[in-house]
PDB file of C-alpha atoms in Angstrom:
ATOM      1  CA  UNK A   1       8.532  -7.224  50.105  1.00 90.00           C
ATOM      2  CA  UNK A   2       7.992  -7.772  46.128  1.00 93.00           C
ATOM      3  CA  UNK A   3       4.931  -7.235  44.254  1.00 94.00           C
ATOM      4  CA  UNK A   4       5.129  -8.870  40.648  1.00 94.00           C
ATOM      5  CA  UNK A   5       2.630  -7.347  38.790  1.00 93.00           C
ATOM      6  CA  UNK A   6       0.800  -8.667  35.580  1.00 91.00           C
ATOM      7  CA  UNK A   7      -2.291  -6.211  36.676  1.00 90.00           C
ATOM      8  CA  UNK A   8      -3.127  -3.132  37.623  1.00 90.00           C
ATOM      9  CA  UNK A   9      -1.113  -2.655  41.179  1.00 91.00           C
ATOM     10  CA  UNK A  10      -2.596   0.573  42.750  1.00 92.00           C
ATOM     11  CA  UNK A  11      -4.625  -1.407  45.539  1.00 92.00           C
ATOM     12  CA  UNK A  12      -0.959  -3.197  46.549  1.00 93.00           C
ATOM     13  CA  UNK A  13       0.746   0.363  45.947  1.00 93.00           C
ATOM     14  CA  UNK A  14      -0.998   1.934  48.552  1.00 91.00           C
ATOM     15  CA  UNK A  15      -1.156  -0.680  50.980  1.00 91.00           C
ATOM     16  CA  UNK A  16       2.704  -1.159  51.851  1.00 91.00           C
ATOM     17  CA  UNK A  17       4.622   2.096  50.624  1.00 88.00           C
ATOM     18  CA  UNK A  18       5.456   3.558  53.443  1.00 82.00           C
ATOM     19  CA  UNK A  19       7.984   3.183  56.578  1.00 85.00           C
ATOM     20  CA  UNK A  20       7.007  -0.010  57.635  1.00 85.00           C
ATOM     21  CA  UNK A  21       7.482  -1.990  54.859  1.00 88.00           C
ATOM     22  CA  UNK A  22      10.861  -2.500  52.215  1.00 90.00           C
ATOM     23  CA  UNK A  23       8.620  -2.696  49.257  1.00 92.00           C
ATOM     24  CA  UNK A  24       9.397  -2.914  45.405  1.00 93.00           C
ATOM     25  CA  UNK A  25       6.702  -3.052  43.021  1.00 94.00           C
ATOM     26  CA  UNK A  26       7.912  -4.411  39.317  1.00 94.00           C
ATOM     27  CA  UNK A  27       6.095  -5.594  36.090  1.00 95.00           C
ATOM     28  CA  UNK A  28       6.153  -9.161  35.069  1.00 89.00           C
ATOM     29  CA  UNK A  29       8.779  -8.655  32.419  1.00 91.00           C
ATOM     30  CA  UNK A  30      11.124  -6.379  34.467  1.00 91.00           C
ATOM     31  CA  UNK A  31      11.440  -8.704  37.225  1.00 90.00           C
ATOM     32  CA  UNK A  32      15.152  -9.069  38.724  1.00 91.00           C
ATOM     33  CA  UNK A  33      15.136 -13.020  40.025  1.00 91.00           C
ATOM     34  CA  UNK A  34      17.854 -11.843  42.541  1.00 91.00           C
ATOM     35  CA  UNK A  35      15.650  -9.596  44.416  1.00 91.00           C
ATOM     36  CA  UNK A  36      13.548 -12.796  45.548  1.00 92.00           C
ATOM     37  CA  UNK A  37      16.123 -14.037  47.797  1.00 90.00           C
ATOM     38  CA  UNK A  38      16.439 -11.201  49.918  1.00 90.00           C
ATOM     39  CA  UNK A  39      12.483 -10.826  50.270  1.00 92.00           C
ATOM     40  CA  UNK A  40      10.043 -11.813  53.458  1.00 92.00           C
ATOM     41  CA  UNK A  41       7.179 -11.807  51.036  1.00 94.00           C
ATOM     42  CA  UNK A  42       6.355 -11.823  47.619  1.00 95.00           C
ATOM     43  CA  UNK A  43       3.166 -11.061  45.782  1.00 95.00           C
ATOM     44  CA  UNK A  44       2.376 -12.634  42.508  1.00 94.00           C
ATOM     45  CA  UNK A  45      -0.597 -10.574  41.182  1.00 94.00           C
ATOM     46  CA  UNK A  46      -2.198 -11.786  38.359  1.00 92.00           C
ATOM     47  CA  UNK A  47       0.834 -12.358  35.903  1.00 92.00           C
ATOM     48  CA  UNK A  48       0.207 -14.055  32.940  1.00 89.00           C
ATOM     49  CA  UNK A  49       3.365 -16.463  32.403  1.00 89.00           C
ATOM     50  CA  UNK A  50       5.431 -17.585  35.292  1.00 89.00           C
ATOM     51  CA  UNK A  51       8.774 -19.162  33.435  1.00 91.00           C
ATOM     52  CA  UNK A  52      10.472 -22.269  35.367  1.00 91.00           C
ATOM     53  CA  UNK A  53      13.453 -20.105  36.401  1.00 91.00           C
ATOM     54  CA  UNK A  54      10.946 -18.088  38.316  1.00 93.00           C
ATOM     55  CA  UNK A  55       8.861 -20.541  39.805  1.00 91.00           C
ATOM     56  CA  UNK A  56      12.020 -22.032  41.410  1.00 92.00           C
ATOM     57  CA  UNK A  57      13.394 -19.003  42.846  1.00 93.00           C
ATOM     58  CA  UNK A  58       9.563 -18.697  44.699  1.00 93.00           C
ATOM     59  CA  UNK A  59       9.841 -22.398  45.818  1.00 92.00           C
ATOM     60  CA  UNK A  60      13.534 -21.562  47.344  1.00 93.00           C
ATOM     61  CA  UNK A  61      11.852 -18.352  49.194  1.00 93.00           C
ATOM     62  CA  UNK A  62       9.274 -20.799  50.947  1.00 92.00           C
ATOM     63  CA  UNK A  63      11.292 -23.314  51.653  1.00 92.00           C
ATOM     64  CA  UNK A  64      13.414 -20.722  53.415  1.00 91.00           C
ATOM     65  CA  UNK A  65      10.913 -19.436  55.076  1.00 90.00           C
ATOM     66  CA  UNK A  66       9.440 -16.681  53.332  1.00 92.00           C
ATOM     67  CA  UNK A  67       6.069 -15.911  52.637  1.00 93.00           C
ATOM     68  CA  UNK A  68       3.844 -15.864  48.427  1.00 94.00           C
ATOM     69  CA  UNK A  69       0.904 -14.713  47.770  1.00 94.00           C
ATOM     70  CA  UNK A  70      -0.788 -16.113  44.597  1.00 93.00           C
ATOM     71  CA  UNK A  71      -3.663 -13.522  43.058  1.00 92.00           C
ATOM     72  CA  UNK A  72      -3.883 -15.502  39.563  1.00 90.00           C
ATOM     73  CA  UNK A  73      -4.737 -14.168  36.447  1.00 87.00           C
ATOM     74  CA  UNK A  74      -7.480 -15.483  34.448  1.00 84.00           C
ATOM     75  CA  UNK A  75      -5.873 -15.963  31.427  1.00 80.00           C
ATOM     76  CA  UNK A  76      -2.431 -17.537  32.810  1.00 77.00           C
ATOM     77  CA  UNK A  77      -0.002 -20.673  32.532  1.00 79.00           C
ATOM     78  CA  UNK A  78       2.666 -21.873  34.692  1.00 80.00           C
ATOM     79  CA  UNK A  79       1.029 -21.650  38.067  1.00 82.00           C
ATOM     80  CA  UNK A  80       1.191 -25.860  38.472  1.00 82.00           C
ATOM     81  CA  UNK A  81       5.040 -25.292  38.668  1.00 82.00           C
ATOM     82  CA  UNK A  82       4.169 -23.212  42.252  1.00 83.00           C
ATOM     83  CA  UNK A  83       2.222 -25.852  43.872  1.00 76.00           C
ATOM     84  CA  UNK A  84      -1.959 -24.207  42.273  1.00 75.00           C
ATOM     85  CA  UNK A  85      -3.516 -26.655  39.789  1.00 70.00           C
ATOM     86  CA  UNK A  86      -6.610 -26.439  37.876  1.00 64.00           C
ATOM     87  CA  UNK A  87      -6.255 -22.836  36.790  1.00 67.00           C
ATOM     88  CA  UNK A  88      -9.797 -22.622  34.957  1.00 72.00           C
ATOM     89  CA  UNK A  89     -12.418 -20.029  35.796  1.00 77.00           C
ATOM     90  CA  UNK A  90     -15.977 -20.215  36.008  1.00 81.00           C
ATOM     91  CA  UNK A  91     -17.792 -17.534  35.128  1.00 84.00           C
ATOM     92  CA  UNK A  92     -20.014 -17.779  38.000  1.00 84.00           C
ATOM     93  CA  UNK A  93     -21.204 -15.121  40.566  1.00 88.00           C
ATOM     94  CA  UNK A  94     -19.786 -15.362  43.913  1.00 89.00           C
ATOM     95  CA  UNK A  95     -20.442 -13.172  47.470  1.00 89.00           C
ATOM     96  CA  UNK A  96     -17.680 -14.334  50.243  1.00 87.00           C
ATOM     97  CA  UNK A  97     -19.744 -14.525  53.865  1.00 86.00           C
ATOM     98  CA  UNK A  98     -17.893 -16.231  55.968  1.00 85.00           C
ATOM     99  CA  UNK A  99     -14.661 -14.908  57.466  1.00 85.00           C
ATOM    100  CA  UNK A 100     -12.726 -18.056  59.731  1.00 83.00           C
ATOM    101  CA  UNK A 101     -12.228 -15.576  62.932  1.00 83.00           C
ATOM    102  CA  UNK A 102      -9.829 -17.937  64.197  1.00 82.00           C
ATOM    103  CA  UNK A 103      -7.021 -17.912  61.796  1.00 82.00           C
ATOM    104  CA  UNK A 104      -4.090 -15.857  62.985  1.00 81.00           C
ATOM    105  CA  UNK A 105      -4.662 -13.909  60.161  1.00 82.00           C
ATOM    106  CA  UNK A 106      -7.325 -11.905  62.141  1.00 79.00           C
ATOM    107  CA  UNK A 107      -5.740 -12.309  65.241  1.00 79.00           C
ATOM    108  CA  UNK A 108      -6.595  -9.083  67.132  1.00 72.00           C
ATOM    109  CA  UNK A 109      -8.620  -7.295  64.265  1.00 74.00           C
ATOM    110  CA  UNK A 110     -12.291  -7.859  65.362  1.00 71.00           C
ATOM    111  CA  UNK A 111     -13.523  -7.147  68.653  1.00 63.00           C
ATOM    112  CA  UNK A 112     -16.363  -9.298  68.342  1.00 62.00           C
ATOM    113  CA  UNK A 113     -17.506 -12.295  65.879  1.00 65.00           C
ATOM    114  CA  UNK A 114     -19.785 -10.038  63.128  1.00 62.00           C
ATOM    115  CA  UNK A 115     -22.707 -10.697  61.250  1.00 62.00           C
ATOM    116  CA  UNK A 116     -24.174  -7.779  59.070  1.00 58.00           C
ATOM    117  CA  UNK A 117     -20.704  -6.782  57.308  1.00 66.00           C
ATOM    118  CA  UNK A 118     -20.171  -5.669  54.178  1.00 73.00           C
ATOM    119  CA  UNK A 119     -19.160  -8.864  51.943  1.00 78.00           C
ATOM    120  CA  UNK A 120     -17.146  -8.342  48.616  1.00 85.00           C
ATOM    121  CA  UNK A 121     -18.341 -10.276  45.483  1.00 84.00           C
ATOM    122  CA  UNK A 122     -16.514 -11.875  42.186  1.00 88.00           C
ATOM    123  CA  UNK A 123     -17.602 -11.935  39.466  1.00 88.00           C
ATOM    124  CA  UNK A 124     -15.149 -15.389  38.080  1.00 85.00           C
ATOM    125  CA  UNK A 125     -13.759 -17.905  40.766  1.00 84.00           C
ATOM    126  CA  UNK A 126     -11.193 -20.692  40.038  1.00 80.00           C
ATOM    127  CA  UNK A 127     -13.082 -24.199  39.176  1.00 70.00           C
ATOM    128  CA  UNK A 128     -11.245 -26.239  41.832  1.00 59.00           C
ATOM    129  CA  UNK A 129      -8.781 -25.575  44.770  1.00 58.00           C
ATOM    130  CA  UNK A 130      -6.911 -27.727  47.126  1.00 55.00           C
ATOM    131  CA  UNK A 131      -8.226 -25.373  50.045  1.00 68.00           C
ATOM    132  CA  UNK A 132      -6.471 -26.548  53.261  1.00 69.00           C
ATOM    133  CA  UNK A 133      -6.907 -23.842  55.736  1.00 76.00           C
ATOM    134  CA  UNK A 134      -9.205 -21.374  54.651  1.00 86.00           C
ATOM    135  CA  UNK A 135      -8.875 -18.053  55.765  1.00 89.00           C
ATOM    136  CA  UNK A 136     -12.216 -16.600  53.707  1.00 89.00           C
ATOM    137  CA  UNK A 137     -15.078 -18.659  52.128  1.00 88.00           C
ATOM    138  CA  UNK A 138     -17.941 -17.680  49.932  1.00 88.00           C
ATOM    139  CA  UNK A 139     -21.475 -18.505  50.622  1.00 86.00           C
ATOM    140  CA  UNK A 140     -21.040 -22.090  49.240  1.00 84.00           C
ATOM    141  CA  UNK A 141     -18.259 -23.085  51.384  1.00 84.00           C
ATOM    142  CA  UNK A 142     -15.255 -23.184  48.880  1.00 85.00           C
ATOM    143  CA  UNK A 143     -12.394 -20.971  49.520  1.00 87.00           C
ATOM    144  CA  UNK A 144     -11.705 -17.195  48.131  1.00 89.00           C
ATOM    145  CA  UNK A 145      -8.581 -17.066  50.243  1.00 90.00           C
ATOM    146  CA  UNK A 146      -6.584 -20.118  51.317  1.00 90.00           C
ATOM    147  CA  UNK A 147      -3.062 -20.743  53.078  1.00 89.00           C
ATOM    148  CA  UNK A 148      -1.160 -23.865  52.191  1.00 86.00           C
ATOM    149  CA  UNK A 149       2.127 -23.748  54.134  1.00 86.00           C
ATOM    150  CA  UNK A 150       3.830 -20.520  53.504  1.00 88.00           C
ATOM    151  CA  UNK A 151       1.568 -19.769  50.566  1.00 90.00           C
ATOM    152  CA  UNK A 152      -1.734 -18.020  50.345  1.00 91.00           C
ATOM    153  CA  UNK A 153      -3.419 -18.233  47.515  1.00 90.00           C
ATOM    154  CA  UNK A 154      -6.601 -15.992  46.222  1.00 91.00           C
ATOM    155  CA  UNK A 155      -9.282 -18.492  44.142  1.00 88.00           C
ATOM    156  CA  UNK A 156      -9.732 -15.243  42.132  1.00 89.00           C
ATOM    157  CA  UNK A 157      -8.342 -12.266  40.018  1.00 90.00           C
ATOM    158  CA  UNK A 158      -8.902  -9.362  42.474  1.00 92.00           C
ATOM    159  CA  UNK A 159      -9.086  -6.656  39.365  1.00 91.00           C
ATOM    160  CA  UNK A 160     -12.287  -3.957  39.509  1.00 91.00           C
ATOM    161  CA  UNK A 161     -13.708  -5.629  36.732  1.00 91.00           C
ATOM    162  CA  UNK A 162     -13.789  -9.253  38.341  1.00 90.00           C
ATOM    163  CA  UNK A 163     -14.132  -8.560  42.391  1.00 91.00           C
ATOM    164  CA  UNK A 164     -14.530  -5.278  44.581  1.00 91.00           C
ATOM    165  CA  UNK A 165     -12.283  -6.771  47.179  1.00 91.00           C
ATOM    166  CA  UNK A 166     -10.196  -4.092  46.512  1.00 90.00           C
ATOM    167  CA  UNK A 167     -12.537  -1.821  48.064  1.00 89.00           C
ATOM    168  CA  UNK A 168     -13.829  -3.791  50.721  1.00 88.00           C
ATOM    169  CA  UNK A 169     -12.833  -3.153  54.288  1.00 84.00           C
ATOM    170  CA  UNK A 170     -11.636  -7.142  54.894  1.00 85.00           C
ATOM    171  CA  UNK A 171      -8.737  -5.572  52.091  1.00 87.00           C
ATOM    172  CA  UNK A 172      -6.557  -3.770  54.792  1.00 88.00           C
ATOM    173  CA  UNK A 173      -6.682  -6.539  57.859  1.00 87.00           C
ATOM    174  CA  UNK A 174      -5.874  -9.228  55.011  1.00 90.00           C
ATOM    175  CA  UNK A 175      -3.067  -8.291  52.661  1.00 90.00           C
ATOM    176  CA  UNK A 176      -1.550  -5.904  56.002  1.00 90.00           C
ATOM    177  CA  UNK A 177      -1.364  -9.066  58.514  1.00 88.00           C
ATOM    178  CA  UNK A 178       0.008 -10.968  55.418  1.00 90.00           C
ATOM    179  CA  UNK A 179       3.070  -9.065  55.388  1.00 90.00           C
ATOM    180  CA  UNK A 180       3.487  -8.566  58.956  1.00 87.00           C
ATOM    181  CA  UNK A 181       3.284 -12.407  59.459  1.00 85.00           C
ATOM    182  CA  UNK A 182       6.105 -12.823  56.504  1.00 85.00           C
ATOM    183  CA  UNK A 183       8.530 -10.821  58.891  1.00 78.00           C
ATOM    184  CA  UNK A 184      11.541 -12.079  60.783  1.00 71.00           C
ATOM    185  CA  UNK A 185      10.264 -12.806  64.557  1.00 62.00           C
ATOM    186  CA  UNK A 186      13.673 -10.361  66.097  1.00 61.00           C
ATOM    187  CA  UNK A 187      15.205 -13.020  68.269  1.00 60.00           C
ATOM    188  CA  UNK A 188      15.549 -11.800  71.945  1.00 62.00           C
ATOM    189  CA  UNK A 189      18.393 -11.454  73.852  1.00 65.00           C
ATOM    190  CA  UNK A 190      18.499 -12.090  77.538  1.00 63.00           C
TER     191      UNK A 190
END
């Protein structure tokens, strides 16, 4: 797993070092595009600039079957070339309320369907999406976290001074199951 960072990357950090996961963490300008092909997963987090040359080594990952998340900056270009157009904030106050309890994504994390939990808030959200299966919504129905084939894509910048998803318990079952669902299924021998 790669994390591309263009931000702050504690949250991501402490969420896959460890045994289970491979996982690099590099900033935007030390990235080696020959790690990419070798990776399950890949984590753009808020980088500014993504050049052509890197845009098509992500495209070659999902079309092979690997997995990109998309936490975009708010100040940022290139993103169109990776499949998210429309990269303009509002500067509008958002809480996320409803959680879509059937996306595999939360497959085995809640017991039961819950009603009085903790929400995060943003403080910016993207001004349109092409939200095809959403995984999170805020309270007006758009999408704070979407999938669109093998990408998901965040409608915000998830820094401490935009959103306090980084502290929010939905954090953990989210970016965790991400990576999990970006591994190899081990083919079984009979």
């Amino acid at each position: 797993m790669l994390s591309i960072n263009g931000a702050d990357s504690d949250f991501l950090d402490r969420l896959y070092k460890g045994d289970l996961f491979d996982y690099i963490s590099v900033k935007e300008k030390d990235v080696n595009y020959n790690l990419i092909k070798d990776q399950n997963m890949v984590v753009i987090n808020e980088m500014t600039n993504i050049p052509t040359s890197l845009s098509n080594e992500l495209n070659k990952l999902t079309n092979n079957g690997g997995s990109l998340v998309i936490i975009p900056a708010q100040i940022s270009s290139g993103y169109e070339s990776i499949g998210l157009t429309g990269l303009e904030y509002n500067d509008v106050s958002k809480k996320v309320t409803e959680i879509n309890f059937n996306h595999p994504l939360f497959k085995g994390v809640f017991n039961k369907r819950i009603s009085n939990f903790q929400y995060p808030n943003v403080m910016s959200v993207l001004k349109s999406t092409n939200a095809r299966d959403p995984i999170l919504k805020y309270e007006d129905g758009s999408s704070f976290l979407y999938k669109n084939n093998r990408t998901y894509v965040f409608t915000t910048s998830l820094n401490l001074e935009n959103s306090n998803f980084q502290n929010s318990p939905l954090i953990v079952p989210v970016m965790f199951n991400m990576a999990v669902n970006a591994l190899p299924v081990s083919q079984l021998y009979y």
